[in-house]
Amino acid sequence: MFESNDLLSELRSRQPLLWLNPDAGCPLPANAPTADQITEAENRLARCEPLMAQLFPELHASAGKVESALVPADRLQSALTDPGKPQGTWFIKRDDALPVAGSIKARGGFHEVLALAESIAIEQGLVDATGDRRLLASPSARALFAQHTVTVGSTGNLGLSIGVMAAALGFKAVVHMSTDAKLWKKERLRQRGVQVVEHEGDYAQAVAGGRAQALAMPRCHFVDDEGSLMLFLGYAAAARHLAKQLAEAGRHVDAEHPLFVYIPCGVGGAPGGITYGLTALFGPHVHCFFAEPVASPCMLVQLAAGCAEPVSVYDIGLDNRTEADGLAVGQASYLVSPLMATQVAGIFTVSDDDLYTQLHVVKRTMKIELEPSAVAGVGGPAWLSESAAGRDYLRAHNLDLSTATHVIWTTGGSLVPPEEHRRFQARAKAPGVSHG
Ligand SMILES: *Cc1c(COP(=O)(O)O)cnc(C)c1O
């Protein structure tokens, strides 16, 4: 079932590694989401912008658009690379600062709740297929939504995103969390009128708890992080905006100018959706790598085992215990893993110690404060240029790093309380990043 015993023992030893996907570039399964479905998600988010601006004062400035900046990362690049070896140009994609939800989960989560609100309102004749979505904030729409419940199981950030959006529209919102989820996240949700239910055990048990409750309840929508197409499409819609930002920054993407993207991976929805959207736009010229904790490499384990049957990190003897709570997932999404089987270029793993070191370096060089999960992609460029597997990849695809664009996707942190950030920084042992 597992492609190599060497890989298995390396994973078990919890040594950070880069795994290259042997099936990258192969055709997608026949039932894969279509480009039209991504466009539909983009259109939905666009037509809901006036509604979003009305619901959230912090979105006035962007006229309701929930997007993040693409910022040059020269200072981080100089701190982490040898100036004698040209490595192309680094950027950070700042989903850590996505408004309202403070993490990448805003993309998928808001999209799913908006799609639900639209479908209920259309069914009841309150709005038509594409008309003014500010009607979804009208008293009659709110009265309608108040009869519906939205539930989700989450390690934290998805709960924040779904809970805040659902409550803002007037839905009853219930978030199932594992007991070890961060206290401040639970408190923030309760302050917004969201019911928080705590579960013993890990993320998968919180999800199972949410699913069971939703099945037993009338007019209850369960946001299924392990298999939701609406979440996936919301993430995929990020691609077109990034393409526009790259063009504005004068970065071409083609065979001579490859685009490398490094994204932290939990259950796989966020990095998978983004990879899917970017591949639809850039084809073979985009190379997406995922980053997973050494204790929770669920997507790596699933892809290396083939997608015929579910395989979890527990199955290979790992414990799924990591400070990167957004990535502490034992079993990858059953929707996303078969899609990533031919799209993700590779996956590297990262230790908690390295995450803390990277948090410190990013703060020192970029003045950006991230949460541990959010920084996992930072080691990506070094894996490509400095590891044997990375150099194999560049050689096999005939890629020139000196003309490359590297996008490190940072995924959460702007809502983390200052005292938590101080704790993260205190955990960072020394400046400078080690890997491998
Ligand atoms: C959830 C999360 C991710 C990963 O997204 P998945 O859809 O679970 O793969 C990465 N970073 C942060 C901060 C997250 O909360």
Coordinates of C-alpha atoms and ligand atoms in Angstrom, one line a residue:
M1 CA 0.0 0.0 0.0
F2 CA 2.8 2.5 0.8
E3 CA 5.2 3.2 -2.1
S4 CA 8.4 2.9 -0.2
N5 CA 9.5 1.6 3.2
D6 CA 12.3 4.2 3.3
L7 CA 9.7 6.9 3.1
L8 CA 7.7 5.3 5.8
S9 CA 10.6 5.0 8.2
E10 CA 11.7 8.6 7.5
L11 CA 8.2 9.8 8.3
R12 CA 8.1 7.8 11.5
S13 CA 11.5 9.3 12.6
R14 CA 9.8 12.7 12.3
Q15 CA 12.8 14.1 10.4
P16 CA 11.7 16.9 8.1
L17 CA 11.7 15.8 4.5
L18 CA 10.6 16.8 1.0
W19 CA 8.5 14.2 -0.8
L20 CA 8.0 14.7 -4.6
N21 CA 4.7 13.6 -6.1
P22 CA 5.4 11.0 -8.8
D23 CA 2.0 11.6 -10.4
A24 CA 2.1 15.4 -10.6
G25 CA 0.9 16.5 -14.0
C26 CA -1.2 13.4 -14.8
P27 CA -4.8 13.9 -15.8
L28 CA -7.5 14.7 -13.2
P29 CA -10.3 12.3 -12.3
A30 CA -13.4 12.6 -14.6
N31 CA -15.6 13.9 -11.8
A32 CA -13.2 16.8 -10.9
P33 CA -14.7 20.2 -10.4
T34 CA -14.8 22.3 -13.6
A35 CA -13.4 25.7 -14.4
D36 CA -17.0 26.9 -14.7
Q37 CA -17.5 26.0 -11.0
I38 CA -14.5 28.1 -10.0
T39 CA -15.9 31.0 -12.1
E40 CA -19.3 30.6 -10.3
A41 CA -17.6 30.9 -6.9
E42 CA -15.7 34.0 -8.1
N43 CA -19.0 35.5 -9.3
R44 CA -20.8 34.7 -6.1
L45 CA -18.1 36.3 -4.0
A46 CA -18.1 39.4 -6.3
R47 CA -21.9 39.8 -6.1
C48 CA -21.8 39.5 -2.3
E49 CA -19.3 42.3 -1.9
P50 CA -21.9 45.1 -1.3
L51 CA -23.5 42.8 1.3
M52 CA -20.2 42.1 3.0
A53 CA -19.4 45.8 3.2
Q54 CA -22.8 46.4 4.8
L55 CA -22.3 43.5 7.4
F56 CA -18.7 44.3 8.4
P57 CA -17.5 47.8 9.0
E58 CA -13.9 46.6 8.6
L59 CA -14.7 45.9 4.9
H60 CA -15.8 49.5 4.0
A61 CA -12.3 50.3 2.8
S62 CA -12.2 47.4 0.4
A63 CA -15.9 47.9 -0.7
G64 CA -16.6 44.4 0.7
K65 CA -13.8 42.5 -1.0
V66 CA -12.1 40.0 1.3
E67 CA -8.6 39.9 -0.1
S68 CA -5.0 40.0 1.0
A69 CA -1.9 41.8 -0.1
L70 CA 0.9 40.2 -2.0
V71 CA 4.1 41.8 -0.5
P72 CA 7.7 41.6 -1.7
A73 CA 9.7 39.6 0.8
D74 CA 13.3 40.7 0.0
R75 CA 14.3 41.0 3.6
L76 CA 13.1 37.6 4.5
Q77 CA 14.8 36.3 1.4
S78 CA 18.2 37.9 2.3
A79 CA 18.0 36.5 5.8
L80 CA 17.4 33.0 4.6
T81 CA 19.4 32.7 1.4
D82 CA 23.0 33.0 0.1
P83 CA 23.2 36.1 -2.0
G84 CA 25.8 34.3 -4.2
K85 CA 23.1 31.9 -5.4
P86 CA 20.3 33.7 -7.3
Q87 CA 16.9 32.3 -6.2
G88 CA 14.4 34.5 -8.1
T89 CA 12.1 36.8 -6.3
W90 CA 10.2 36.1 -3.1
F91 CA 6.7 37.3 -2.1
I92 CA 4.4 36.7 0.9
K93 CA 0.7 36.3 0.2
R94 CA -0.8 37.7 3.4
D95 CA -3.8 35.6 4.2
D96 CA -2.8 36.0 7.8
A97 CA -4.4 39.4 7.5
L98 CA -7.6 38.5 5.7
P99 CA -10.2 40.8 7.2
V100 CA -12.9 39.7 9.6
A101 CA -11.7 36.1 10.1
G102 CA -7.9 36.7 10.3
S103 CA -7.0 33.5 8.4
I104 CA -7.1 31.7 5.1
K105 CA -10.4 30.1 6.3
A106 CA -12.2 33.3 5.4
R107 CA -12.0 32.3 1.7
G108 CA -13.7 28.9 1.9
G109 CA -15.8 29.6 5.0
F110 CA -17.4 32.8 3.8
H111 CA -18.1 31.3 0.4
E112 CA -19.9 28.3 1.8
V113 CA -22.1 30.4 4.2
L114 CA -22.9 32.9 1.4
A115 CA -23.8 30.1 -0.9
L116 CA -26.1 28.6 1.7
A117 CA -27.8 32.0 2.4
E118 CA -28.3 32.5 -1.3
S119 CA -29.9 29.1 -1.8
I120 CA -32.3 29.5 1.1
A121 CA -33.3 33.0 0.0
I122 CA -33.7 31.9 -3.6
E123 CA -35.9 29.0 -2.6
Q124 CA -38.1 31.3 -0.5
G125 CA -38.3 33.8 -3.4
L126 CA -36.5 36.5 -1.5
V127 CA -33.8 37.1 -4.1
D128 CA -33.3 36.0 -7.7
A129 CA -30.2 34.1 -9.1
T130 CA -27.9 37.1 -9.5
G131 CA -29.6 40.2 -8.1
D132 CA -28.7 42.6 -5.2
R133 CA -27.3 40.5 -2.4
R134 CA -27.8 43.3 0.2
L135 CA -31.3 41.8 0.4
L136 CA -29.7 39.0 2.4
A137 CA -29.3 41.4 5.3
S138 CA -33.0 42.6 5.2
P139 CA -35.2 41.9 8.2
S140 CA -37.2 39.2 6.3
A141 CA -34.0 37.4 5.3
R142 CA -32.7 37.5 8.8
A143 CA -36.0 36.1 10.1
L144 CA -35.7 33.3 7.6
F145 CA -32.1 32.5 8.5
A146 CA -32.9 32.5 12.2
Q147 CA -34.8 29.3 11.6
H148 CA -31.7 27.6 10.3
T149 CA -28.5 26.4 12.0
V150 CA -25.0 26.3 10.6
T151 CA -22.7 23.9 12.3
V152 CA -19.0 23.0 11.8
G153 CA -16.3 21.0 13.5
S154 CA -13.0 22.8 13.6
T155 CA -9.6 23.2 15.3
G156 CA -10.3 26.9 15.5
N157 CA -9.9 29.0 12.4
L158 CA -12.7 27.4 10.3
G159 CA -15.0 27.8 13.3
L160 CA -14.1 31.5 13.5
S161 CA -14.8 32.0 9.9
I162 CA -18.0 30.1 9.6
G163 CA -19.3 31.2 13.0
V164 CA -18.7 34.9 12.4
M165 CA -20.2 34.8 8.9
A166 CA -23.2 32.7 9.9
A167 CA -24.0 34.9 13.0
A168 CA -23.6 38.1 10.9
L169 CA -26.4 36.9 8.6
G170 CA -28.6 35.8 11.6
F171 CA -28.2 32.1 11.4
K172 CA -27.9 30.1 14.6
A173 CA -24.3 29.0 14.6
V174 CA -22.7 26.1 16.5
V175 CA -19.0 25.3 16.4
H176 CA -17.7 22.0 17.6
M177 CA -14.1 22.2 18.8
S178 CA -11.6 19.8 20.4
T179 CA -11.0 20.7 24.1
D180 CA -7.4 21.7 23.2
A181 CA -8.5 24.4 20.8
K182 CA -7.2 27.8 21.8
L183 CA -9.2 29.5 24.6
W184 CA -9.2 32.9 22.9
K185 CA -10.8 31.4 19.8
K186 CA -13.6 29.9 21.8
E187 CA -14.1 33.2 23.7
R188 CA -14.1 35.3 20.5
L189 CA -16.9 33.0 19.1
R190 CA -19.0 33.1 22.2
Q191 CA -18.8 36.9 22.2
R192 CA -20.3 36.9 18.7
G193 CA -23.2 34.8 19.8
V194 CA -21.9 31.5 18.5
Q195 CA -22.5 28.4 20.5
V196 CA -19.2 26.5 21.2
V197 CA -19.4 22.7 21.9
E198 CA -16.2 21.1 23.2
H199 CA -15.2 17.5 22.4
E200 CA -12.6 15.3 24.0
G201 CA -10.1 14.1 21.4
D202 CA -8.8 15.5 18.1
Y203 CA -10.1 17.5 15.2
A204 CA -11.7 14.5 13.5
Q205 CA -13.8 13.9 16.7
A206 CA -15.0 17.5 16.7
V207 CA -16.0 17.1 13.1
A208 CA -17.8 13.8 13.8
G209 CA -19.6 15.5 16.7
G210 CA -20.8 18.3 14.5
R211 CA -21.9 16.0 11.8
A212 CA -23.9 13.8 14.2
Q213 CA -25.7 16.8 15.7
A214 CA -26.4 18.3 12.3
L215 CA -28.0 15.0 11.1
A216 CA -30.3 14.9 14.1
M217 CA -31.5 18.5 13.6
P218 CA -34.0 19.9 11.1
R219 CA -32.9 22.9 9.0
C220 CA -29.3 22.4 9.9
H221 CA -26.4 22.8 7.5
F222 CA -23.2 21.0 8.4
V223 CA -20.0 22.5 6.9
D224 CA -17.9 19.5 6.2
D225 CA -14.2 20.4 6.3
E226 CA -13.3 16.9 5.2
G227 CA -15.3 16.9 2.0
S228 CA -17.0 20.2 1.2
L229 CA -17.0 21.4 -2.4
M230 CA -18.2 24.9 -1.5
L231 CA -15.2 25.4 0.8
F232 CA -12.9 24.1 -1.9
L233 CA -14.3 26.4 -4.6
G234 CA -14.1 29.4 -2.2
Y235 CA -10.3 28.7 -1.8
A236 CA -9.9 28.1 -5.6
A237 CA -11.3 31.6 -6.2
A238 CA -8.2 33.0 -4.7
A239 CA -6.2 32.2 -7.8
R240 CA -7.5 34.8 -10.1
H241 CA -6.7 37.6 -7.7
L242 CA -3.2 36.3 -7.1
A243 CA -2.7 36.2 -10.9
K244 CA -3.7 39.9 -11.1
Q245 CA -1.4 40.8 -8.2
L246 CA 1.5 39.0 -9.9
A247 CA 0.9 40.8 -13.2
E248 CA 0.7 44.1 -11.3
A249 CA 4.1 43.3 -9.7
G250 CA 5.5 42.7 -13.2
R251 CA 6.0 39.0 -12.6
H252 CA 5.4 36.9 -15.7
V253 CA 4.6 33.2 -15.3
D254 CA 5.6 30.9 -18.2
A255 CA 8.1 28.1 -18.9
E256 CA 11.1 30.4 -18.4
H257 CA 9.5 32.1 -15.4
P258 CA 8.1 29.4 -13.1
L259 CA 5.9 30.2 -10.2
F260 CA 6.5 28.3 -7.0
V261 CA 3.8 28.5 -4.3
Y262 CA 4.2 27.1 -0.7
I263 CA 1.1 26.6 1.4
P264 CA 0.5 25.1 4.8
C265 CA -1.7 22.0 4.7
G266 CA -4.2 20.7 7.3
V267 CA -7.1 18.7 5.9
G268 CA -6.1 20.0 2.5
G269 CA -9.1 22.2 1.5
A270 CA -7.3 25.5 1.5
P271 CA -4.0 24.5 -0.2
G272 CA -5.8 22.1 -2.5
G273 CA -8.4 24.7 -3.6
I274 CA -5.7 27.3 -4.2
T275 CA -3.6 24.8 -6.1
Y276 CA -6.6 23.8 -8.2
G277 CA -7.4 27.4 -9.1
L278 CA -3.8 28.3 -9.9
T279 CA -3.3 25.2 -12.1
A280 CA -6.4 26.1 -14.0
L281 CA -4.8 29.5 -14.8
F282 CA -1.1 28.6 -15.1
G283 CA -1.1 25.0 -16.1
P284 CA 2.4 23.4 -15.8
H285 CA 4.1 26.7 -15.1
V286 CA 2.9 26.8 -11.5
H287 CA 4.5 24.4 -8.9
C288 CA 2.6 24.1 -5.7
F289 CA 4.2 22.6 -2.6
F290 CA 2.4 21.9 0.7
A291 CA 3.9 22.1 4.1
E292 CA 2.8 19.8 6.9
P293 CA 4.0 19.3 10.5
V294 CA 6.2 16.2 11.0
A295 CA 3.6 14.8 13.4
S296 CA 0.6 15.4 11.0
P297 CA 1.7 14.8 7.4
C298 CA -1.8 13.6 6.5
M299 CA -1.9 14.6 2.8
L300 CA 1.6 13.2 2.3
V301 CA 0.7 9.9 3.8
Q302 CA -2.6 9.7 1.8
L303 CA -1.0 10.5 -1.5
A304 CA 2.0 8.3 -1.0
A305 CA -0.3 5.4 -0.2
G306 CA -2.5 6.1 -3.2
C307 CA -6.0 7.3 -2.8
A308 CA -7.8 3.9 -3.0
E309 CA -8.4 3.7 0.7
P310 CA -8.1 6.2 3.6
V311 CA -4.8 6.2 5.4
S312 CA -4.2 8.4 8.5
V313 CA -1.0 9.6 10.3
Y314 CA -2.1 7.3 13.2
D315 CA -1.9 4.3 10.8
I316 CA 1.8 4.9 10.4
G317 CA 2.5 5.4 14.1
L318 CA 2.5 9.2 14.3
D319 CA 0.6 11.0 17.0
N320 CA -0.7 14.2 15.3
R321 CA 0.5 16.4 18.2
T322 CA 1.8 19.7 17.0
E323 CA 1.6 23.3 18.2
A324 CA 0.4 24.2 14.7
D325 CA -3.2 23.7 15.6
G326 CA -4.5 24.7 12.2
L327 CA -2.5 21.8 10.7
A328 CA -3.2 19.2 13.4
V329 CA -5.2 16.9 11.2
G330 CA -4.7 13.1 11.1
Q331 CA -6.7 12.3 7.9
A332 CA -6.7 14.3 4.7
S333 CA -9.9 15.4 3.0
Y334 CA -11.5 12.6 0.9
L335 CA -12.6 15.2 -1.6
V336 CA -9.3 17.0 -2.0
S337 CA -6.7 14.2 -1.8
P338 CA -7.7 12.5 -5.2
L339 CA -7.5 15.9 -6.8
M340 CA -4.1 16.7 -5.4
A341 CA -2.8 13.3 -6.4
T342 CA -2.0 14.8 -9.8
Q343 CA -1.7 18.5 -9.0
V344 CA 0.6 19.0 -5.9
A345 CA 4.2 19.1 -6.9
G346 CA 5.4 17.8 -3.5
I347 CA 5.0 18.1 0.2
F348 CA 7.6 19.0 2.8
T349 CA 7.4 18.5 6.6
V350 CA 8.4 20.9 9.3
S351 CA 9.1 20.4 13.0
D352 CA 7.5 22.6 15.7
D353 CA 10.9 24.0 16.7
D354 CA 11.5 25.1 13.1
L355 CA 8.0 26.7 13.0
Y356 CA 8.9 28.8 16.1
T357 CA 12.3 29.8 14.6
Q358 CA 10.5 30.8 11.4
L359 CA 7.9 32.9 13.3
H360 CA 10.8 34.8 14.8
V361 CA 12.6 35.4 11.5
V362 CA 9.4 36.6 9.8
K363 CA 8.8 39.0 12.6
R364 CA 12.3 40.3 12.7
T365 CA 12.6 40.8 8.9
M366 CA 9.1 41.5 7.8
K367 CA 7.4 42.8 11.0
I368 CA 4.7 40.3 10.5
E369 CA 3.3 38.3 13.4
L370 CA 2.0 34.9 12.4
E371 CA 0.6 31.8 14.2
P372 CA 2.6 28.6 14.1
S373 CA 0.5 27.0 11.4
A374 CA 0.7 30.0 9.2
V375 CA 4.5 30.1 8.8
A376 CA 5.0 26.5 7.6
G377 CA 5.6 27.5 4.0
V378 CA 8.6 29.6 4.7
G379 CA 11.1 26.7 4.3
G380 CA 9.8 25.9 0.8
P381 CA 12.4 27.8 -1.3
A382 CA 15.3 26.3 0.7
W383 CA 13.9 22.8 0.2
L384 CA 14.0 23.3 -3.6
S385 CA 17.4 24.8 -3.8
E386 CA 19.3 23.0 -1.0
S387 CA 17.9 19.5 -0.8
A388 CA 18.7 16.6 -3.1
A389 CA 15.0 16.0 -3.8
G390 CA 14.5 19.7 -4.6
R391 CA 17.4 19.8 -7.0
D392 CA 16.0 16.6 -8.6
Y393 CA 12.7 18.4 -9.1
L394 CA 14.3 21.4 -10.7
R395 CA 16.4 19.3 -13.0
A396 CA 13.6 17.0 -14.0
H397 CA 11.4 19.9 -15.0
N398 CA 14.3 21.9 -16.4
L399 CA 13.5 24.9 -14.2
D400 CA 15.7 28.0 -13.6
L401 CA 15.4 29.4 -10.1
S402 CA 17.0 32.7 -11.0
T403 CA 13.9 33.8 -12.9
A404 CA 11.4 32.2 -10.6
T405 CA 8.7 33.8 -8.5
H406 CA 8.3 32.3 -5.1
V407 CA 5.0 32.9 -3.2
I408 CA 5.0 31.9 0.5
W409 CA 1.4 31.8 1.6
T410 CA 1.0 32.9 5.2
T411 CA -2.3 31.7 6.5
G412 CA -3.3 33.1 9.9
G413 CA -2.3 35.3 12.8
S414 CA -3.8 38.8 12.7
L415 CA -6.5 38.0 15.2
V416 CA -4.2 36.2 17.7
P417 CA -4.1 38.2 21.0
P418 CA -0.7 40.0 21.7
E419 CA 0.0 37.9 24.7
E420 CA -0.2 34.7 22.5
H421 CA 2.2 36.3 20.0
R422 CA 4.6 37.1 22.9
R423 CA 4.5 33.5 23.9
F424 CA 5.2 32.3 20.4
Q425 CA 8.2 34.6 20.1
A426 CA 9.5 33.5 23.5
R427 CA 9.4 29.9 22.2
A428 CA 11.6 30.8 19.2
K429 CA 15.1 29.7 20.2
A430 CA 17.5 31.5 17.9
P431 CA 17.4 33.6 14.7
G432 CA 18.1 31.9 11.5
V433 CA 16.3 28.9 10.1
S434 CA 17.5 25.3 10.0
H435 CA 15.8 22.6 8.1
G436 CA 16.4 19.1 6.8
Ligands
LIG1 C1 -6.8 25.6 8.3 C2 -5.5 26.2 8.2 C3 -4.6 25.9 7.2 C4 -4.8 24.7 6.3 O1 -6.0 24.6 5.6 P1 -6.7 23.2 5.4 O2 -7.9 23.5 4.6 O3 -7.0 22.6 6.7 O4 -5.6 22.3 4.7 C5 -3.4 26.5 7.2 N1 -3.1 27.5 8.0 C6 -4.0 28.0 8.9 C7 -3.6 29.1 9.8 C8 -5.2 27.3 9.1 O5 -6.1 27.7 10.0

